[in-house]
Amino acid sequence: MPKRLYARSLLIVITPMILLQSVVTLVFMERHWQQVTQRLSTATTRDLAAIVDMIETYPGDADYSNVIRIAQERLSMKIDILPPEPLPPPGRKPFFSILDQILSAQITKQINRPFWIDTVGDSDVLEVRIQLEGKVLRAFIRRSQAYASNTHIFIVWMVGTSLVLLMIAIPFLRNQIKPILKLAEAAESFGKGRPMPPDFRPRGAEEVRRAGLAFIQMRERIERQIEQRTAMLSGVSHDLRTILTRFKLQLALSGSKPDRESLNRDIDDMQSMLEGYLDFARGEAAEDPGRFDLAGYFETLAEEAKLRKRAVTTSLTGDPTIHVRPKAFTRLLSNIVGNALRYARNVKVEAIHTKGSLTVLIDDDGPGIPPESREEVFKPFVRLDEARNLDASGTGLGLSIARDIARSHGGDITLDDSPMGGLRVIVRVPA
Ligand SMILES: Nc1ncnc2c1ncn2[C@@H]1O[C@H](COP(=O)(O)OP(=O)(O)OP(=O)(O)O)[C@@H](O)[C@H]1O
Ligand SMILES: [Mg+2]
């Protein structure tokens, strides 16, 4: 079965048509054509038999002019009486000719004399020779007199009209399917976090139109929800930041120096957490898709690794340029690679870009994450105990943000065991 809707609907139209026509043609050929030819041939042979009878009953007619005249005028047959020469050898039998078969059978049955017929060729006349006593009767008969010869017209009409029907049906079908394709495209690009095609509006049959309308409403609802969440979170973060700044100022003006230092560090931590919340809230959803250069990103990654004294190896298969929201995607990778750099010493990043899809594997040799916590760590503010002991800063938002970004691109992030002993993070996005 074809996969495409268009091909399928065409098949639904064409198959019954061909089936119907085949059955009709078969029945028609078998019954009608055979029967009509049978009757016509029987009648023609009857005429021939009558002529033979006349010739033999009235031998007085010296040159048979009366018989010839009657045959010509009443029976539409052109006959001659030939001298008694032997009949020509039987001609080549046509491969498919019910006329030859039926006419031969009838002559044998009704006249029962040696005969010779010629039904081959495109000519409009048949030639029949019958051996009589002391002479040979030769008759030219119009083909249409003995044969249902217009049958092919029926087939021509049938095939012709169905072709016309198809030609009308094809553009209609195409028009019916177009809105479905458009809806699929719009849903696809929304799923990948790309802007909807500008010319999209519900069109076509009522059901398709309804689906289109439902899609638009759903999209608006989702966007409204995201907007609300963003507004609230950024409002809260912003307010807190203002207070924090004031707090810092007041701190600078009071107290002794050693106390101030640790308090200042705490405030810095809080500030960076707040930045994290704000980023999370913003979601970077407003960014437009563009080009992202994986090779360039790997270079900056190598520099960062050198600064942090970590061993990072990178590998890239396929086209280094991908089509994503660049800032968001940088954040996604930085969050995950940042985790790996924080929790492990050796890190391996492997990007595989095939047609339409990008897979990035980030392996490390750190403590890893036990399988039962692998869903948990994606929740906002979730940090595992080991991590907390290892490093105080961090809000537990990194993986949530990363997954958010991957999903808004129509992809996802999963966790697994790494062959290097630590955690393997698998990022898959359409690109
Ligand atoms: N590569 C890794 N190896 C081991 N544990 C990890 C790794 N990456 C993440 N984790 C665990 O998952 C938890 C959640 O990670 P996430 O990135 O969301 O938060 P975080 O790194 O603690 O804080 P931040 O918001 O600064 O990124 C971490 O606290 C850590 O316990
Ligand atoms: Mg992190």
Coordinates of C-alpha atoms and ligand atoms in Angstrom, one line a residue:
M1 CA 0.0 0.0 0.0
P2 CA 1.3 3.5 -0.8
K3 CA 2.1 5.7 2.3
R4 CA 0.8 9.0 1.0
L5 CA -2.8 10.1 1.5
Y6 CA -2.9 11.4 -2.1
A7 CA -1.8 8.0 -3.6
R8 CA -4.2 6.2 -1.3
S9 CA -7.2 8.3 -2.3
L10 CA -6.3 7.9 -5.9
L11 CA -6.1 4.2 -5.4
I12 CA -9.5 4.3 -3.8
V13 CA -10.9 6.0 -6.8
I14 CA -9.1 4.0 -9.5
T15 CA -9.3 0.5 -8.1
P16 CA -13.1 0.1 -8.2
M17 CA -13.2 1.8 -11.6
I18 CA -10.8 -0.7 -13.1
L19 CA -12.5 -3.6 -11.3
L20 CA -15.9 -2.5 -12.6
Q21 CA -14.7 -2.0 -16.1
S22 CA -12.9 -5.3 -16.2
V23 CA -16.0 -7.2 -15.0
V24 CA -18.2 -5.3 -17.4
T25 CA -15.8 -5.8 -20.3
L26 CA -15.4 -9.5 -19.5
V27 CA -19.1 -10.2 -19.3
F28 CA -19.8 -8.1 -22.3
M29 CA -17.2 -9.8 -24.4
E30 CA -18.1 -13.2 -23.3
R31 CA -21.8 -12.9 -23.6
H32 CA -22.8 -10.1 -25.9
W33 CA -20.0 -10.2 -28.4
Q34 CA -19.9 -13.9 -28.8
Q35 CA -23.7 -14.2 -29.0
V36 CA -24.1 -11.4 -31.5
T37 CA -21.4 -12.8 -33.8
Q38 CA -22.9 -16.2 -33.4
R39 CA -26.3 -14.9 -34.6
L40 CA -24.9 -12.8 -37.4
S41 CA -22.8 -15.7 -38.7
T42 CA -25.7 -18.1 -38.5
A43 CA -27.9 -15.8 -40.5
T44 CA -25.1 -15.2 -43.1
T45 CA -24.5 -18.9 -43.4
R46 CA -28.2 -19.4 -43.8
D47 CA -28.2 -17.0 -46.8
L48 CA -25.2 -18.8 -48.3
A49 CA -27.0 -22.1 -47.9
A50 CA -30.1 -20.7 -49.6
I51 CA -27.9 -19.6 -52.5
V52 CA -26.3 -23.0 -52.7
D53 CA -29.8 -24.6 -52.7
M54 CA -31.0 -22.3 -55.4
I55 CA -28.0 -23.0 -57.6
E56 CA -28.5 -26.8 -57.2
T57 CA -32.3 -26.7 -57.5
Y58 CA -32.4 -24.6 -60.7
P59 CA -29.4 -25.7 -62.7
G60 CA -31.2 -24.4 -65.9
D61 CA -30.0 -20.9 -65.4
A62 CA -27.0 -21.0 -67.7
D63 CA -24.8 -18.2 -66.3
Y64 CA -26.6 -18.1 -62.9
S65 CA -27.3 -14.4 -63.5
N66 CA -30.6 -14.6 -61.6
V67 CA -29.0 -16.1 -58.6
I68 CA -26.2 -13.6 -58.7
R69 CA -28.7 -10.7 -59.0
I70 CA -30.9 -12.0 -56.1
A71 CA -27.8 -12.4 -53.9
Q72 CA -26.6 -9.0 -54.8
E73 CA -30.0 -7.2 -54.3
R74 CA -31.6 -9.1 -51.5
L75 CA -28.7 -10.6 -49.5
S76 CA -26.0 -8.0 -50.1
M77 CA -23.6 -10.6 -51.2
K78 CA -21.4 -10.5 -54.2
I79 CA -21.2 -14.0 -55.7
D80 CA -19.4 -15.6 -58.6
I81 CA -19.5 -19.1 -60.0
L82 CA -16.0 -20.2 -60.8
P83 CA -14.8 -23.2 -62.9
P84 CA -14.2 -26.3 -60.8
E85 CA -10.6 -25.6 -59.8
P86 CA -9.4 -27.0 -56.5
L87 CA -9.8 -24.8 -53.4
P88 CA -6.7 -22.8 -52.3
P89 CA -4.8 -24.3 -49.3
P90 CA -6.2 -23.2 -45.9
G91 CA -4.9 -19.8 -45.1
R92 CA -3.1 -18.6 -41.9
K93 CA -5.5 -18.8 -39.0
P94 CA -5.7 -15.6 -37.0
F95 CA -4.6 -15.9 -33.4
F96 CA -7.7 -14.5 -31.9
S97 CA -10.8 -14.7 -34.1
I98 CA -14.1 -15.9 -32.9
L99 CA -15.4 -15.0 -36.4
D100 CA -13.3 -17.6 -38.1
Q101 CA -14.3 -20.3 -35.6
I102 CA -18.0 -19.5 -35.5
L103 CA -18.4 -19.1 -39.3
S104 CA -16.5 -22.3 -40.0
A105 CA -18.6 -24.2 -37.6
Q106 CA -21.8 -22.8 -39.1
I107 CA -20.8 -23.6 -42.7
T108 CA -19.9 -27.1 -41.7
K109 CA -23.2 -27.5 -39.9
Q110 CA -25.5 -25.9 -42.4
I111 CA -23.9 -26.5 -45.8
N112 CA -21.6 -29.4 -45.2
R113 CA -19.4 -29.1 -48.3
P114 CA -15.7 -28.5 -48.7
F115 CA -15.1 -24.8 -48.2
W116 CA -12.4 -22.2 -47.8
I117 CA -12.7 -19.0 -46.0
D118 CA -10.5 -15.9 -45.6
T119 CA -11.3 -13.8 -42.6
V120 CA -7.8 -12.4 -42.2
G121 CA -6.8 -8.9 -43.0
D122 CA -8.2 -5.5 -42.3
S123 CA -10.5 -5.4 -45.3
D124 CA -14.2 -5.0 -44.9
V125 CA -15.1 -8.1 -46.8
L126 CA -14.7 -11.8 -46.2
E127 CA -14.2 -14.3 -48.9
V128 CA -15.9 -17.7 -48.8
R129 CA -15.5 -20.4 -51.4
I130 CA -17.6 -23.5 -51.4
Q131 CA -16.9 -26.5 -53.6
L132 CA -20.1 -27.6 -55.4
E133 CA -20.5 -30.3 -58.0
G134 CA -18.7 -29.1 -61.1
K135 CA -18.2 -25.6 -59.9
V136 CA -17.0 -23.4 -57.1
L137 CA -19.2 -20.8 -55.5
R138 CA -17.3 -17.7 -54.4
A139 CA -19.0 -15.1 -52.2
F140 CA -17.8 -11.8 -50.9
I141 CA -19.6 -10.8 -47.7
R142 CA -19.3 -7.6 -45.8
R143 CA -17.5 -8.3 -42.5
S144 CA -20.1 -6.3 -40.5
Q145 CA -22.8 -8.7 -41.8
A146 CA -21.3 -11.7 -40.0
Y147 CA -19.5 -10.1 -37.1
A148 CA -20.2 -7.8 -34.2
S149 CA -17.5 -5.6 -35.4
N150 CA -18.1 -2.4 -33.4
T151 CA -17.2 -3.9 -30.1
H152 CA -13.9 -2.0 -29.8
I153 CA -15.9 1.3 -29.8
F154 CA -17.4 0.2 -26.5
I155 CA -14.0 -0.3 -25.0
V156 CA -12.7 3.0 -26.4
W157 CA -15.7 4.8 -24.9
M158 CA -15.3 3.1 -21.6
V159 CA -11.6 3.8 -21.2
G160 CA -12.0 7.3 -22.7
T161 CA -14.7 8.3 -20.2
S162 CA -12.8 6.9 -17.3
L163 CA -9.7 8.8 -18.3
V164 CA -11.8 12.0 -18.5
L165 CA -13.3 11.2 -15.1
L166 CA -9.9 10.6 -13.6
M167 CA -8.6 13.9 -15.1
I168 CA -11.4 15.7 -13.3
A169 CA -11.0 13.7 -10.1
I170 CA -7.2 14.3 -9.7
P171 CA -7.2 18.0 -9.2
F172 CA -10.2 17.8 -6.9
L173 CA -8.4 15.2 -4.8
R174 CA -5.3 17.3 -4.8
N175 CA -7.3 20.3 -3.5
Q176 CA -8.9 18.2 -0.8
I177 CA -5.5 17.0 0.4
K178 CA -3.7 20.3 0.3
P179 CA -5.3 21.7 3.5
I180 CA -4.5 18.5 5.4
L181 CA -0.8 18.8 4.3
K182 CA -0.8 22.5 5.3
L183 CA -2.2 21.6 8.8
A184 CA 0.4 18.9 9.2
E185 CA 3.2 21.4 8.2
A186 CA 1.9 24.0 10.7
A187 CA 1.6 21.4 13.5
E188 CA 5.1 20.1 12.7
S189 CA 6.7 23.5 12.7
F190 CA 4.9 24.5 16.0
G191 CA 6.2 21.2 17.5
K192 CA 9.7 22.2 16.6
G193 CA 9.2 25.6 18.1
R194 CA 9.4 27.4 14.7
P195 CA 7.0 30.1 13.6
M196 CA 3.9 28.9 11.9
P197 CA 3.7 29.2 8.1
P198 CA 2.3 32.8 7.6
D199 CA -0.4 31.7 5.1
F200 CA -1.9 29.1 7.4
R201 CA -5.6 29.2 7.9
P202 CA -8.3 26.5 8.2
R203 CA -9.5 25.5 4.8
G204 CA -11.0 22.5 2.9
A205 CA -13.7 20.1 4.0
E206 CA -15.5 20.8 7.3
E207 CA -13.6 18.1 9.3
V208 CA -10.2 19.4 8.1
R209 CA -11.3 22.9 8.8
R210 CA -12.4 21.9 12.3
A211 CA -9.0 20.2 13.0
G212 CA -7.2 23.4 11.7
L213 CA -9.3 25.6 14.0
A214 CA -8.7 23.3 17.0
F215 CA -5.0 23.4 16.3
I216 CA -4.9 27.2 16.2
Q217 CA -6.9 27.5 19.4
M218 CA -4.6 24.9 21.1
R219 CA -1.5 26.8 20.0
E220 CA -2.9 30.1 21.3
R221 CA -3.8 28.5 24.6
I222 CA -0.3 27.0 25.0
E223 CA 1.3 30.3 24.1
R224 CA -0.9 32.2 26.6
Q225 CA 0.1 29.7 29.3
I226 CA 3.8 30.1 28.6
E227 CA 3.4 33.8 28.6
Q228 CA 1.7 33.8 32.0
R229 CA 4.3 31.6 33.5
T230 CA 7.0 33.7 32.2
A231 CA 5.5 36.9 33.4
M232 CA 4.9 35.6 36.9
L233 CA 8.3 34.1 37.3
S234 CA 10.2 37.0 35.9
G235 CA 8.1 39.3 38.1
V236 CA 9.1 37.4 41.2
S237 CA 12.7 37.2 40.3
H238 CA 12.9 40.8 39.4
D239 CA 11.4 41.9 42.7
L240 CA 13.8 39.7 44.6
R241 CA 16.8 41.0 42.7
T242 CA 15.9 44.6 43.5
I243 CA 15.8 43.7 47.2
L244 CA 19.0 41.8 47.0
T245 CA 20.8 44.8 45.4
R246 CA 19.6 47.0 48.2
F247 CA 20.7 44.4 50.7
K248 CA 24.2 44.4 49.2
L249 CA 24.5 48.1 49.4
Q250 CA 23.5 48.2 53.1
L251 CA 26.0 45.4 53.8
A252 CA 28.8 47.5 52.2
L253 CA 28.1 50.3 54.6
S254 CA 28.0 48.3 57.8
G255 CA 29.6 45.6 59.9
S256 CA 33.2 44.3 60.1
K257 CA 35.1 43.0 57.1
P258 CA 35.3 39.2 57.7
D259 CA 31.6 39.0 58.3
R260 CA 30.9 40.9 55.2
E261 CA 32.9 38.6 53.0
S262 CA 30.9 35.5 53.6
L263 CA 27.6 37.4 53.5
N264 CA 28.7 38.9 50.2
R265 CA 29.5 35.4 48.8
D266 CA 26.0 34.2 49.8
I267 CA 24.4 37.2 48.1
D268 CA 26.4 36.5 45.0
D269 CA 25.2 33.0 45.0
M270 CA 21.6 34.1 45.4
Q271 CA 22.0 36.5 42.6
S272 CA 23.3 33.9 40.3
M273 CA 20.4 31.7 41.3
L274 CA 18.0 34.5 40.5
E275 CA 19.6 34.9 37.1
G276 CA 19.0 31.2 36.6
Y277 CA 15.3 31.5 37.5
L278 CA 15.0 34.5 35.2
D279 CA 16.6 32.6 32.3
F280 CA 14.3 29.6 33.0
A281 CA 11.3 31.8 33.1
R282 CA 12.2 33.5 29.9
G283 CA 12.7 30.2 28.3
E284 CA 14.2 31.9 25.3
A285 CA 11.1 31.0 23.4
A286 CA 11.0 34.3 21.7
E287 CA 14.2 33.7 19.8
D288 CA 14.1 33.1 16.1
P289 CA 15.6 30.0 14.5
G290 CA 18.9 30.5 12.8
R291 CA 22.2 28.8 12.0
F292 CA 24.3 27.2 14.7
D293 CA 27.8 26.2 14.0
L294 CA 28.7 23.0 16.0
A295 CA 32.4 23.2 15.0
G296 CA 32.7 26.7 16.4
Y297 CA 30.9 25.7 19.6
F298 CA 33.4 22.8 20.0
E299 CA 36.3 25.2 19.7
T300 CA 35.0 27.4 22.5
L301 CA 34.3 24.3 24.5
A302 CA 38.0 23.2 24.2
E303 CA 39.1 26.6 25.5
E304 CA 36.7 26.4 28.4
A305 CA 38.0 22.9 29.2
K306 CA 41.5 24.2 29.2
L307 CA 40.6 26.9 31.7
R308 CA 38.9 24.5 34.0
K309 CA 41.7 21.9 33.6
R310 CA 39.4 19.2 32.3
A311 CA 40.0 16.8 29.4
V312 CA 37.3 17.2 26.7
T313 CA 37.4 15.3 23.4
T314 CA 34.9 16.2 20.7
S315 CA 33.9 14.5 17.5
L316 CA 31.6 15.6 14.7
T317 CA 29.9 13.6 12.0
G318 CA 28.0 15.3 9.2
D319 CA 27.2 18.9 8.4
P320 CA 28.5 21.2 11.3
T321 CA 25.7 23.7 10.5
I322 CA 22.4 23.0 12.1
H323 CA 19.1 24.9 12.1
V324 CA 18.0 25.7 15.6
R325 CA 17.5 28.7 17.9
P326 CA 21.2 29.5 18.5
K327 CA 21.2 31.1 21.9
A328 CA 18.8 28.5 23.4
F329 CA 20.7 25.7 21.9
T330 CA 24.0 27.0 23.2
R331 CA 22.5 27.1 26.6
L332 CA 21.2 23.6 26.3
L333 CA 24.7 22.3 25.4
S334 CA 26.4 24.5 28.0
N335 CA 24.1 23.3 30.8
I336 CA 24.8 19.6 30.0
V337 CA 28.5 20.0 29.3
G338 CA 28.8 22.3 32.3
N339 CA 27.4 19.5 34.5
A340 CA 29.8 17.0 33.0
L341 CA 32.7 19.4 33.6
R342 CA 31.6 20.0 37.1
Y343 CA 30.9 16.4 38.2
A344 CA 33.6 14.6 36.2
R345 CA 37.2 14.9 35.0
N346 CA 37.1 13.5 31.5
V347 CA 34.4 14.4 29.1
K348 CA 33.6 13.2 25.6
V349 CA 31.2 15.1 23.3
E350 CA 30.1 13.3 20.1
A351 CA 27.7 15.0 17.6
I352 CA 26.1 13.0 14.7
H353 CA 24.2 15.1 12.2
T354 CA 22.3 13.1 9.7
K355 CA 19.6 14.4 7.3
G356 CA 17.0 16.2 9.4
S357 CA 18.2 15.0 12.8
L358 CA 21.0 15.8 15.3
T359 CA 22.1 13.5 18.1
V360 CA 24.7 14.7 20.6
L361 CA 26.2 12.2 23.1
I362 CA 27.9 13.7 26.2
D363 CA 29.8 11.1 28.1
D364 CA 31.8 11.6 31.4
D365 CA 33.6 9.5 34.0
G366 CA 31.9 11.1 37.0
P367 CA 29.7 9.5 39.6
G368 CA 26.8 9.2 37.2
I369 CA 23.1 9.2 38.1
P370 CA 21.4 6.1 39.3
P371 CA 18.6 4.9 37.0
E372 CA 15.9 5.6 39.5
S373 CA 16.8 9.3 39.7
R374 CA 17.1 9.8 36.0
E375 CA 13.6 11.3 35.6
E376 CA 13.8 13.1 38.9
V377 CA 16.8 15.3 38.0
F378 CA 14.9 16.9 35.2
K379 CA 12.5 18.5 37.6
P380 CA 13.3 22.1 38.5
F381 CA 15.3 22.6 41.7
V382 CA 16.2 18.9 42.0
R383 CA 19.8 18.3 42.9
L384 CA 21.2 15.0 44.1
D385 CA 22.9 14.7 47.4
E386 CA 26.4 13.9 46.1
A387 CA 26.3 17.0 44.0
R388 CA 25.2 19.1 46.9
N389 CA 28.2 18.0 48.9
L390 CA 30.5 18.4 46.0
D391 CA 29.7 21.9 45.1
A392 CA 27.5 24.4 46.9
S393 CA 26.4 26.6 44.1
G394 CA 23.9 25.6 41.5
T395 CA 20.1 25.7 41.6
G396 CA 19.1 22.4 40.0
L397 CA 17.6 24.2 37.0
G398 CA 20.2 23.2 34.4
L399 CA 18.7 20.0 33.2
S400 CA 15.1 21.4 33.4
I401 CA 16.1 24.2 31.2
A402 CA 18.0 22.0 28.8
R403 CA 15.1 19.6 28.4
D404 CA 12.7 22.5 28.0
I405 CA 14.8 23.8 25.1
A406 CA 15.2 20.4 23.5
R407 CA 11.4 19.8 23.7
S408 CA 10.6 23.2 22.3
H409 CA 12.8 22.2 19.3
G410 CA 10.7 19.0 18.9
G411 CA 13.4 16.8 20.4
D412 CA 14.3 15.4 23.9
I413 CA 17.0 14.6 26.3
T414 CA 17.5 11.2 27.9
L415 CA 20.1 9.8 30.4
D416 CA 22.0 6.6 30.2
D417 CA 25.1 4.8 31.5
S418 CA 28.3 6.0 29.8
P419 CA 30.9 3.5 28.6
M420 CA 33.4 5.9 30.3
G421 CA 31.8 5.0 33.7
G422 CA 29.8 8.1 34.4
L423 CA 26.7 9.6 32.9
R424 CA 25.7 9.6 29.3
V425 CA 23.4 12.4 28.2
I426 CA 21.7 11.9 24.8
V427 CA 20.3 15.0 23.1
R428 CA 18.2 14.4 20.1
V429 CA 16.7 17.3 18.1
P430 CA 15.4 17.7 14.5
A431 CA 17.8 20.1 12.8
Ligands
LIG1 N1 27.2 14.6 34.5 C1 26.6 14.4 35.7 N2 27.2 13.5 36.6 C2 26.6 13.2 37.7 N3 25.5 13.8 38.2 C3 24.9 14.8 37.4 C4 25.5 15.1 36.2 N4 24.7 16.0 35.6 C5 23.7 16.3 36.5 N5 23.8 15.5 37.6 C6 23.0 15.5 38.8 O1 21.7 16.1 38.4 C7 21.4 17.1 39.2 C8 20.6 18.2 38.5 O2 21.4 18.8 37.5 P1 21.1 20.3 37.1 O3 22.0 20.6 36.0 O4 19.6 20.3 36.8 O5 21.4 21.1 38.4 P2 22.8 21.6 38.9 O6 23.9 21.2 38.0 O7 22.9 21.0 40.3 O8 22.5 23.1 39.1 P3 22.6 24.2 37.9 O9 21.2 24.8 37.9 O10 23.6 25.2 38.3 O11 22.9 23.5 36.6 C9 22.7 17.7 39.7 O12 22.5 18.3 41.0 C10 23.5 16.4 39.9 O13 23.3 15.7 41.1
MG2 MG 23.8 21.9 36.1

